mmCIF file of C-alpha atoms in Angstrom:
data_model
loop_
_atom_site.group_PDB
_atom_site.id
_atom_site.type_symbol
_atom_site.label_atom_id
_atom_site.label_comp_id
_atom_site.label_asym_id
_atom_site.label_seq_id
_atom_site.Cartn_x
_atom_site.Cartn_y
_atom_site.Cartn_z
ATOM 1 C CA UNK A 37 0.000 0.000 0.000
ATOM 2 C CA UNK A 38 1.481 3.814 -0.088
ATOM 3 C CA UNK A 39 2.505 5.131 2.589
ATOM 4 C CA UNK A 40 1.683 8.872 3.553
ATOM 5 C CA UNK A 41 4.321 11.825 3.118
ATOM 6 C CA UNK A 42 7.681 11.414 4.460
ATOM 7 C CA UNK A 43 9.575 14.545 6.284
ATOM 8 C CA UNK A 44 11.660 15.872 3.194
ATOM 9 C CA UNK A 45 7.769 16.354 2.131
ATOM 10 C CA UNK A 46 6.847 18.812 4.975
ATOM 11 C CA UNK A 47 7.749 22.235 6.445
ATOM 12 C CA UNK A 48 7.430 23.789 9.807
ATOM 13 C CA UNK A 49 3.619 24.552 10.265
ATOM 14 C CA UNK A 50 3.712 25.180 14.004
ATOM 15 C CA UNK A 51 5.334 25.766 17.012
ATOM 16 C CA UNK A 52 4.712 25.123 20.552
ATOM 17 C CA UNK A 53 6.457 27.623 23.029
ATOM 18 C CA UNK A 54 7.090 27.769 26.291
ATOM 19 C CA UNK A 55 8.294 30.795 28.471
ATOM 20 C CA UNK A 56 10.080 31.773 24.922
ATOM 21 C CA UNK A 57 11.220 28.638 24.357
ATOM 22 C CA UNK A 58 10.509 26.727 21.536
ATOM 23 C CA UNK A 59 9.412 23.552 23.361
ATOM 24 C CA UNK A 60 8.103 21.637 19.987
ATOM 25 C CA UNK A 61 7.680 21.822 16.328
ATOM 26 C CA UNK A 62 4.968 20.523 13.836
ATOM 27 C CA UNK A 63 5.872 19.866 10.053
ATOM 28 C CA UNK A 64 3.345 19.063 7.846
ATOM 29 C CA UNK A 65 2.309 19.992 4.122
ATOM 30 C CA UNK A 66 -0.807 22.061 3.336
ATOM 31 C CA UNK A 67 -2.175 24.058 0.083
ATOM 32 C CA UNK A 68 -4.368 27.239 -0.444
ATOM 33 C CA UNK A 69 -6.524 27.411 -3.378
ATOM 34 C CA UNK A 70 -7.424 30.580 -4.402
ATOM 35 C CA UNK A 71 -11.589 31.329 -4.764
ATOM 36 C CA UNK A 72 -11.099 30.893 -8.529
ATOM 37 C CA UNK A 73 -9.546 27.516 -7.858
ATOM 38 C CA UNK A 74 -6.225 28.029 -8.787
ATOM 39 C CA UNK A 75 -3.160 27.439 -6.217
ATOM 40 C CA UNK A 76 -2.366 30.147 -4.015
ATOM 41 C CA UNK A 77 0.150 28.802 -1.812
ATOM 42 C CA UNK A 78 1.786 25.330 -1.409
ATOM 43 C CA UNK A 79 3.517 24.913 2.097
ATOM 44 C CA UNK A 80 5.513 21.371 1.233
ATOM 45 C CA UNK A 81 4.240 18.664 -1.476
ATOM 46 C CA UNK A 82 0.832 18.737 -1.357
ATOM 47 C CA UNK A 83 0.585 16.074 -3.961
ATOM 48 C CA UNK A 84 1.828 13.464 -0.925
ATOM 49 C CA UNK A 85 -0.281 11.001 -0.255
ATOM 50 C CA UNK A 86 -2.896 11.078 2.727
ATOM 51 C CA UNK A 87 -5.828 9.436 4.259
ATOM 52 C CA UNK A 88 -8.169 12.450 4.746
ATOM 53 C CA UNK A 89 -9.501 10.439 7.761
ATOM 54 C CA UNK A 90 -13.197 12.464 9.100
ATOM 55 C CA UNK A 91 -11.820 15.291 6.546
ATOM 56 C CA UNK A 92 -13.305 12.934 4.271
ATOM 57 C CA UNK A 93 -16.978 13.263 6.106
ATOM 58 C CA UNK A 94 -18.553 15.950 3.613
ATOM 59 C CA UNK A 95 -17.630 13.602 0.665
ATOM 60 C CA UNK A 96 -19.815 11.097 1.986
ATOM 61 C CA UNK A 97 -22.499 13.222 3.320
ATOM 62 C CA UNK A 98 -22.694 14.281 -0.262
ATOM 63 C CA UNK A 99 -22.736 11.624 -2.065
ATOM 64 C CA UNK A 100 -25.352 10.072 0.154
ATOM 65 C CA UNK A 101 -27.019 13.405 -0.167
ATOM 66 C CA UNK A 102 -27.149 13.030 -3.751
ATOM 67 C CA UNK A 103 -28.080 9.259 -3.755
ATOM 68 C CA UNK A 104 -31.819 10.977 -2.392
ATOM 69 C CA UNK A 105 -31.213 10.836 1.295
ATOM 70 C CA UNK A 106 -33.727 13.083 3.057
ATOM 71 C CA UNK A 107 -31.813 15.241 5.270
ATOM 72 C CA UNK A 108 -31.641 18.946 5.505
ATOM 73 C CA UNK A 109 -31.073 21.037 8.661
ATOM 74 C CA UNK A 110 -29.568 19.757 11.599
ATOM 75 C CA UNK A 111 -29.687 15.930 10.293
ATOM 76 C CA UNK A 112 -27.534 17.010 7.244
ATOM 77 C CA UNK A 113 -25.173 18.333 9.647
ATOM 78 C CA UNK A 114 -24.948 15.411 11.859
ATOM 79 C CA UNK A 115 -24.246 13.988 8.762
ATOM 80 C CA UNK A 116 -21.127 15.286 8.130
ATOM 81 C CA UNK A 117 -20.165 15.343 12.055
ATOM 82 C CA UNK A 118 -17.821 14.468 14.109
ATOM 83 C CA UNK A 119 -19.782 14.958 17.107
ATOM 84 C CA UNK A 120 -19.186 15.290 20.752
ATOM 85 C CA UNK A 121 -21.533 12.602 21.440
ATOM 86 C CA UNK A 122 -23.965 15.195 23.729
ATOM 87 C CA UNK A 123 -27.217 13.863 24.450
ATOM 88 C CA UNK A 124 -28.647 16.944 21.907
ATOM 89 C CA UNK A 125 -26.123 15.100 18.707
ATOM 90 C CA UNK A 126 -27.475 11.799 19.999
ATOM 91 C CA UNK A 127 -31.215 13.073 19.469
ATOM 92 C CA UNK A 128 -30.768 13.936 15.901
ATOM 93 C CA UNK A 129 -28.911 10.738 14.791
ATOM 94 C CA UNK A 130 -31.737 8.961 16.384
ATOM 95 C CA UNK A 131 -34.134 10.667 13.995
ATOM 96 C CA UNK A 132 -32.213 9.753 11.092
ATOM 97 C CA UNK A 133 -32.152 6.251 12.469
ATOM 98 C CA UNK A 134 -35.709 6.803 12.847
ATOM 99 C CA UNK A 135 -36.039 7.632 8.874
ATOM 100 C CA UNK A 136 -34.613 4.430 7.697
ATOM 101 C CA UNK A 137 -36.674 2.398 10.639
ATOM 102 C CA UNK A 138 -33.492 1.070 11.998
ATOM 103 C CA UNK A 139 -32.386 1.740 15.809
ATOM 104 C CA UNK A 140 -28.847 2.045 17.564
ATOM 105 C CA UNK A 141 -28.012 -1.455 17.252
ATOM 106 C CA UNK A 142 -27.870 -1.987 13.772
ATOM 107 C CA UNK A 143 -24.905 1.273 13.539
ATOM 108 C CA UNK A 144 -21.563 -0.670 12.578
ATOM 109 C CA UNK A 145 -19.157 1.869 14.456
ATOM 110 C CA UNK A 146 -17.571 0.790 17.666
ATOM 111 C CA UNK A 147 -19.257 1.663 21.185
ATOM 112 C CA UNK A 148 -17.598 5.140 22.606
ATOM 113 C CA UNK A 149 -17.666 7.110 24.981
ATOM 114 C CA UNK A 150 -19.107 10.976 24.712
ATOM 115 C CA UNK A 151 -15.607 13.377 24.099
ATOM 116 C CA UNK A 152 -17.754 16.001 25.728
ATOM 117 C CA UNK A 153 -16.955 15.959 29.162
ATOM 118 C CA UNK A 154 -19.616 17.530 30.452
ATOM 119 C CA UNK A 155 -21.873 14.380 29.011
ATOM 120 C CA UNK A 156 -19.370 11.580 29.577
ATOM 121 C CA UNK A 157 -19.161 12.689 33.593
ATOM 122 C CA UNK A 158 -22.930 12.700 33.810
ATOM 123 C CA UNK A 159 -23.176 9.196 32.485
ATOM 124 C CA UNK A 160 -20.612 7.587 34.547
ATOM 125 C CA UNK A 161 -22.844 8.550 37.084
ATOM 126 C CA UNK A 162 -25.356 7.589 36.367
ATOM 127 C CA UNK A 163 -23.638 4.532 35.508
ATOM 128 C CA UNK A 164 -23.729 4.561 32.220
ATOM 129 C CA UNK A 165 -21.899 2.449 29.085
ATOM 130 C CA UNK A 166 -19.619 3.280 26.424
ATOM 131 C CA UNK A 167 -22.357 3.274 23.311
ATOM 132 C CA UNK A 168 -22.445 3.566 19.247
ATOM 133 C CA UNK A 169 -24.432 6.065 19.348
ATOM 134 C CA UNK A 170 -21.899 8.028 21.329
ATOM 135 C CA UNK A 171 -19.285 7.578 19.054
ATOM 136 C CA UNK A 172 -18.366 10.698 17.199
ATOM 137 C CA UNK A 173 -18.759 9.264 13.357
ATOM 138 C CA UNK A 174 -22.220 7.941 14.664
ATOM 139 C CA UNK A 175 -24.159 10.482 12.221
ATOM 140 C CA UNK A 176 -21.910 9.337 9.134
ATOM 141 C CA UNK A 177 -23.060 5.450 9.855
ATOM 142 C CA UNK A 178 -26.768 6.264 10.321
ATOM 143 C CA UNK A 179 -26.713 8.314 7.271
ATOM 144 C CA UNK A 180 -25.341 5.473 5.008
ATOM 145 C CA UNK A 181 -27.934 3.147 6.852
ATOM 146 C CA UNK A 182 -30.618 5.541 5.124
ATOM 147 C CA UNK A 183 -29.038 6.136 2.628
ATOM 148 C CA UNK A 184 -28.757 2.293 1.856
ATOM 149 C CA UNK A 185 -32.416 1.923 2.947
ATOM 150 C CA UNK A 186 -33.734 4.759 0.575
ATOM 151 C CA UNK A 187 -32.812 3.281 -2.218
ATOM 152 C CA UNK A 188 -33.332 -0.558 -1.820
ATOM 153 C CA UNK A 189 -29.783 -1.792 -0.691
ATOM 154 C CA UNK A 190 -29.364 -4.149 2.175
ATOM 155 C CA UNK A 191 -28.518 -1.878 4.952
ATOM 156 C CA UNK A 192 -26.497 -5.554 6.556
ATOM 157 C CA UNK A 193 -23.131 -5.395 5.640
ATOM 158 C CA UNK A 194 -23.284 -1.613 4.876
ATOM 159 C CA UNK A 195 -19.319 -1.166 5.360
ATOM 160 C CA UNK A 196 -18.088 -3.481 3.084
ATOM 161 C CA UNK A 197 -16.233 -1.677 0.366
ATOM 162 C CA UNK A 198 -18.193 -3.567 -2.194
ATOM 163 C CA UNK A 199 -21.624 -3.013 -0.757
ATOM 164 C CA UNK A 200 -23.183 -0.231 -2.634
ATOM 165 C CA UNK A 201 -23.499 2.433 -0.704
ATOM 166 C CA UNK A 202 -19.446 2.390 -0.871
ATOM 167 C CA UNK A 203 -19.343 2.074 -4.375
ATOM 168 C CA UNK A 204 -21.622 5.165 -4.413
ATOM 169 C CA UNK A 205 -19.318 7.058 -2.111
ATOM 170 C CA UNK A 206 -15.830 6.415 -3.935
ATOM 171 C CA UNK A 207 -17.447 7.120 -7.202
ATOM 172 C CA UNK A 208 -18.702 10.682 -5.873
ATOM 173 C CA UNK A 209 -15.417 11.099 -4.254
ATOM 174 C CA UNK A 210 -13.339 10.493 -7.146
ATOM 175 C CA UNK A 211 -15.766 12.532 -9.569
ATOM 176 C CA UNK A 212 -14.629 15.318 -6.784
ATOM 177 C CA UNK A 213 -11.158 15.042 -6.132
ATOM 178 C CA UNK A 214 -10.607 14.920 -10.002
ATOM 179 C CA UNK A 215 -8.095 11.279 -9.194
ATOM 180 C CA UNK A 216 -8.085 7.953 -8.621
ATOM 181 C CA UNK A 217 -8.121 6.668 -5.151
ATOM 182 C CA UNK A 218 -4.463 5.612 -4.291
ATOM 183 C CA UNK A 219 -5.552 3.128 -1.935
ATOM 184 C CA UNK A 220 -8.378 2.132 0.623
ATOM 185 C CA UNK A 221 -8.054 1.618 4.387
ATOM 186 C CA UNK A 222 -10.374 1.047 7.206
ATOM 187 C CA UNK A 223 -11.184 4.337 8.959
ATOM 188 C CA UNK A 224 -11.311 4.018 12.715
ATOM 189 C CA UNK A 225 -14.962 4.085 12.793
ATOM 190 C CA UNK A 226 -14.892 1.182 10.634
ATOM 191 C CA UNK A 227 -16.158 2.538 7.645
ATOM 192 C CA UNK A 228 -13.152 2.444 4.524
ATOM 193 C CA UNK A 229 -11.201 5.669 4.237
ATOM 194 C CA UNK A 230 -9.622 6.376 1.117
ATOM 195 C CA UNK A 231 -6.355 7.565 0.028
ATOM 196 C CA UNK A 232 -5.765 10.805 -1.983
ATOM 197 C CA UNK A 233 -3.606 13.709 -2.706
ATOM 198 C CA UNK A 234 -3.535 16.894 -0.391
ATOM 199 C CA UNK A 235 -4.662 18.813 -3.479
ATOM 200 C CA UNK A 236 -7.029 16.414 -4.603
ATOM 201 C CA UNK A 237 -9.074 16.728 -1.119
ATOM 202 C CA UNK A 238 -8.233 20.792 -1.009
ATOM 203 C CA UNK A 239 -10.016 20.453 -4.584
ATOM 204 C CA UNK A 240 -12.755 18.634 -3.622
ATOM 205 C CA UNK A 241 -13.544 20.894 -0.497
ATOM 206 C CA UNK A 242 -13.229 23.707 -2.821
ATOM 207 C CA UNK A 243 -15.521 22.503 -5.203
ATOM 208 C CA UNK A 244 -18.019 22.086 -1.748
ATOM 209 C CA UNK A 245 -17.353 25.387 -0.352
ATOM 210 C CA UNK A 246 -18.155 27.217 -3.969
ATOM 211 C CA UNK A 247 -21.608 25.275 -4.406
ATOM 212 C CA UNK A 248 -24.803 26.945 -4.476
ATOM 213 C CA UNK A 249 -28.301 25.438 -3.778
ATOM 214 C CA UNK A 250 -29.165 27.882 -6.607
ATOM 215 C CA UNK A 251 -26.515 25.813 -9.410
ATOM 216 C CA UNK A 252 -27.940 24.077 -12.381
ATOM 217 C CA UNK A 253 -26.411 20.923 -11.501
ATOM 218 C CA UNK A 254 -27.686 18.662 -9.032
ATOM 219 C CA UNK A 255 -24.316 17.627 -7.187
ATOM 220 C CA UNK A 256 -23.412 21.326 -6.640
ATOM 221 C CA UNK A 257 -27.027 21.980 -5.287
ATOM 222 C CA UNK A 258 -26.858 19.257 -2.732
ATOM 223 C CA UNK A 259 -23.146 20.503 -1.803
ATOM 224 C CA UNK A 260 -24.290 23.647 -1.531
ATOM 225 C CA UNK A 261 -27.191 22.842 0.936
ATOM 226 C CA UNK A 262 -24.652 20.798 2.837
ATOM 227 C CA UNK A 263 -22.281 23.894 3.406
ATOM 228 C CA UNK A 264 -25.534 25.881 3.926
ATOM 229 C CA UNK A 265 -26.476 23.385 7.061
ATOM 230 C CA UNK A 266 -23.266 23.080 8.447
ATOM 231 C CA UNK A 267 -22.764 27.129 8.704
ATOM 232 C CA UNK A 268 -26.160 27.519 9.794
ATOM 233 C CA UNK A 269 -26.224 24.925 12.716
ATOM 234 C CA UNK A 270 -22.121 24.649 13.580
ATOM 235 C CA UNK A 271 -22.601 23.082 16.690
ATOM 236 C CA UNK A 272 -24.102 19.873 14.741
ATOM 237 C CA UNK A 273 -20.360 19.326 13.307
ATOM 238 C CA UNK A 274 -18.042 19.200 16.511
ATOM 239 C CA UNK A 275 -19.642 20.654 20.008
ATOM 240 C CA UNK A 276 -19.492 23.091 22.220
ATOM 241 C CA UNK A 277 -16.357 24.583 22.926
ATOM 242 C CA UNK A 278 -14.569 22.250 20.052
ATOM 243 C CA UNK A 279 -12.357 24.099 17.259
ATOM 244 C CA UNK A 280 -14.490 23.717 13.942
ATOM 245 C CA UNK A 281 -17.959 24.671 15.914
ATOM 246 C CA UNK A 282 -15.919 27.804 17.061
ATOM 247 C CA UNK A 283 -14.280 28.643 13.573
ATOM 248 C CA UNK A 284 -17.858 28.322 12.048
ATOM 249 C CA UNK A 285 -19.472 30.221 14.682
ATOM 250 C CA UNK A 286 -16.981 32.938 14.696
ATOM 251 C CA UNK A 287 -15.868 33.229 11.320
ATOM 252 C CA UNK A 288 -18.617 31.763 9.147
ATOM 253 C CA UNK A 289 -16.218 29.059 7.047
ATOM 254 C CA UNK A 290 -16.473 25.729 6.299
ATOM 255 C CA UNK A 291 -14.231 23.508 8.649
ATOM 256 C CA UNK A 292 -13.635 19.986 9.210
ATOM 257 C CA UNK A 293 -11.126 18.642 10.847
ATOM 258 C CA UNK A 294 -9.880 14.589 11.121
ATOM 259 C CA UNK A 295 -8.140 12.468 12.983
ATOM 260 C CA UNK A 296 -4.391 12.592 12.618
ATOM 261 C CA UNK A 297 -3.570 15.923 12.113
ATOM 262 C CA UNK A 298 -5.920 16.698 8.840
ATOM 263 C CA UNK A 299 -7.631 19.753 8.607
ATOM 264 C CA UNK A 300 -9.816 21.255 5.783
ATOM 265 C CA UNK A 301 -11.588 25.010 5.815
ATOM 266 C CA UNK A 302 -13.277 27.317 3.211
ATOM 267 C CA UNK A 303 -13.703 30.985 3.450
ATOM 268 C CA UNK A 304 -16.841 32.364 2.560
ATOM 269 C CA UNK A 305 -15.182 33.903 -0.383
ATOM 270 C CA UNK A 306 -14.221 30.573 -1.771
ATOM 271 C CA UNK A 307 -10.690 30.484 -0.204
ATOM 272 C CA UNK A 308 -10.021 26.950 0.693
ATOM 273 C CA UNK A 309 -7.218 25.264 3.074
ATOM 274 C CA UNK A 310 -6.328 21.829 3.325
ATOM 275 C CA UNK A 311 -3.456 20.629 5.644
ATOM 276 C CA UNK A 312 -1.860 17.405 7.027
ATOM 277 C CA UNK A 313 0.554 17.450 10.345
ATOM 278 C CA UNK A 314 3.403 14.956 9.589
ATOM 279 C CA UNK A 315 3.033 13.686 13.128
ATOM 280 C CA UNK A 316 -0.472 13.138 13.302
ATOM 281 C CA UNK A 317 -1.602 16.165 16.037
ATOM 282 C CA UNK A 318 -4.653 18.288 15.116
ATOM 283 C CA UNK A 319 -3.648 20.626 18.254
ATOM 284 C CA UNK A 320 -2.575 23.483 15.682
ATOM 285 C CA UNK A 321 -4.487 22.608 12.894
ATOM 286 C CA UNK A 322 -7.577 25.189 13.229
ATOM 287 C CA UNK A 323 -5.319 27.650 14.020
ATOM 288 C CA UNK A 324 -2.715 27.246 10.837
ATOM 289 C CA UNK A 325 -6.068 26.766 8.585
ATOM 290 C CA UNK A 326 -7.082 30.100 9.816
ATOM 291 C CA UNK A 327 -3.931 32.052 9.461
ATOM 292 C CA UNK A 328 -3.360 30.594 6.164
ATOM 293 C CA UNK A 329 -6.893 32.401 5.101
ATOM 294 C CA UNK A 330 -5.900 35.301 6.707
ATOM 295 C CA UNK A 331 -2.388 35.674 4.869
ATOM 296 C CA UNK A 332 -4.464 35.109 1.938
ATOM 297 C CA UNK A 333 -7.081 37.633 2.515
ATOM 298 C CA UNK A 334 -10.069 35.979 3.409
ATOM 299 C CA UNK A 335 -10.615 36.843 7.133
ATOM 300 C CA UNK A 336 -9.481 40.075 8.835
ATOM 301 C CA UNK A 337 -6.841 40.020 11.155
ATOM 302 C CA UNK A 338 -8.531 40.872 14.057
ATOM 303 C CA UNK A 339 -11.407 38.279 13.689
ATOM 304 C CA UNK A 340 -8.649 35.821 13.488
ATOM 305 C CA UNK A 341 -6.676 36.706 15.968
ATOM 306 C CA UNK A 342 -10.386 36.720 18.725
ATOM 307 C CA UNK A 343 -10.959 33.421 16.973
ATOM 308 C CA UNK A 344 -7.329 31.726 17.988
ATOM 309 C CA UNK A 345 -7.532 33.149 21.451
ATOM 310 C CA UNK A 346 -10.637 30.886 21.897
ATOM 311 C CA UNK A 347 -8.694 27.963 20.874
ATOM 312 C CA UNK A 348 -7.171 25.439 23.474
ATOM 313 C CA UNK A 349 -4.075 26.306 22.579
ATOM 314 C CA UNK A 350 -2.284 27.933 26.055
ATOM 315 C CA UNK A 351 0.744 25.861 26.909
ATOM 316 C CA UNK A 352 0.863 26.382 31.008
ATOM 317 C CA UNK A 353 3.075 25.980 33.971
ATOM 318 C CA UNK A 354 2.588 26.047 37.687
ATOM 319 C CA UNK A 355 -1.205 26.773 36.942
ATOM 320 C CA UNK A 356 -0.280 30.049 34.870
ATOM 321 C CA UNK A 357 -0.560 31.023 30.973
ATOM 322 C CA UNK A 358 3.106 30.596 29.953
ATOM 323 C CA UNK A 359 3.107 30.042 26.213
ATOM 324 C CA UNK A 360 1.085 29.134 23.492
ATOM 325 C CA UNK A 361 1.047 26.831 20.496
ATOM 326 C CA UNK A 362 0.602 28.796 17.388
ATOM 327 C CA UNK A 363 1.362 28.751 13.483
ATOM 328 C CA UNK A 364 5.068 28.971 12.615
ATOM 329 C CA UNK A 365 4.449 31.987 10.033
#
């Protein structure tokens, strides 16, 4: 199989310092595509290899989306989620559970518990269990249940790479990277994860972020109404307090981050990021996505700058602020 980016790939993307120290440093590759879709900036090789990991979520939502599952609203952001597993996220993926008649058990992702501690404390005690439901890519699996259930397909066996729901979702995602998938893998959820360039995926996030409910063509409508969702109810995507519900909230882009140090974000302008941390953190990933649209005009400073200090990003000692980890540039 390939194997991802290797450091002569990457460049410094962040720092970690520490009483003016310079404790730690991320390297990692990343891209900037300009709103016409040309490139604006490459930071390393973005044609490396990656697995876009939950990156990749917004692919799938759309191509189930397109494949005439009925969500809009908060459901089509749940869709595209990686949720904090809070009893309100749990809610809506039961309704979309609800949709296809199915219930939690027939969800193929492993049991978890919430990563919002607030929710996680309360059920251990009341005694509570690690559940699917609770598990962050939760929303992804229900949607490909309906999706699967919508149009006649078994929903048994839904994350087989051969069942056809999968075959629907590589087929959109290759129509929107504009290359053949490199390789496939088994995401962490279970479901297969699929690898790609760093420009393919910053192309195919473009190509979301630009779409208009309002487009002749069907696949950029049903982007479009994703992005629309997702901006309009941020707190379906992450959770309170979490990086991409605050970047939405705040700044009114288009963020998703994924597991091992992937991030993807698109300015209202069109401006798109995508990045990949060569060691796999995500700490400074929200934070490099948003000075990279800043650099390239497509937030102010200032609403940047409020934005980062919301981040958990302080580096501390003996209970006191001490340093910070921010973007290298």
């Amino acid at each position: 199989m390939p194997q991802t980016f290797a450091a002569a790939d990457a460049v410094e993307l962040a720092v970690v310092e520490r009483s003016g120290f310079i404790e730690s440093r991320h390297a990692g590759i990343a891209i900037v595509l300009a709103a016409d879709g040309t490139i604006a900036e490459k930071l390393g090789d973005p044609s490396a290899l990656i697995l876009p990991r939950s990156s990749l979520k917004p692919l799938q939502a759309l191509a189930c989306l397109t494949a005439g599952a009925p969500l809009e609203g908060e459901r089509l952001g749940l869709a595209t989620a990686s949720h904090a597993g809070t009893d309100r996220h749990v809610a809506v993926v039961r309704d979309i559970l609800s949709l296809a008649q199915l219930g939690e058990e027939d969800l193929g992702c492993p049991a978890a518990w919430p990563s919002d501690t607030t929710t996680r404390d309360e059920m251990v005690r009341e005694l509570g269990q690690p559940a699917r439901i609770r598990m962050n890519c939760s929303g992804k699996h229900a949607t490909m249940l309906l999706t699967s259930v919508v149009n006649g397909w078994e929903p048994e066996g839904y994350l087989a790479p051969d069942h056809p729901v999968q075959i629907l979702i590589r087929e959109t995602i290759e129509r929107l990277i504009g290359e053949k998938i490199a390789a496939t893998a088994v995401d962490g959820c279970g479901a297969p994860v699929y690898a790609m360039t760093l420009f393919g995926l910053a192309r195919a996030i473009h190509r979301i972020g630009n779409s208009s409910t309002t487009s002749p063509f069907a696949l950029h409508r049903s982007a479009g109404a994703l992005v629309d969702a997702v901006r309009a109810n941020p707190w379906t995507i992450d959770g309170p307090g979490r990086a991409d519900t605050i970047a939405i909230e705040r700044l009114g882009v288009f963020a998703k981050g994924g597991a091992e140090g992937v991030m993807v974000m698109a300015a209202a302008n069109g401006t798109t990021v995508a990045l990949k941390m060569l060691d796999g953190s995500g700490r400074a990933a929200t934070a490099v996505a948003l000075r990279l649209l800043e650099r390239h005009g497509a937030l102010a400073s200032s609403d940047v700058a409020d934005t980062i200090s919301r981040l958990p990003l302080a580096v501390t000692g003996g209970g006191q602020d001490v340093g910070a980890i921010r973007p290298a540039f």
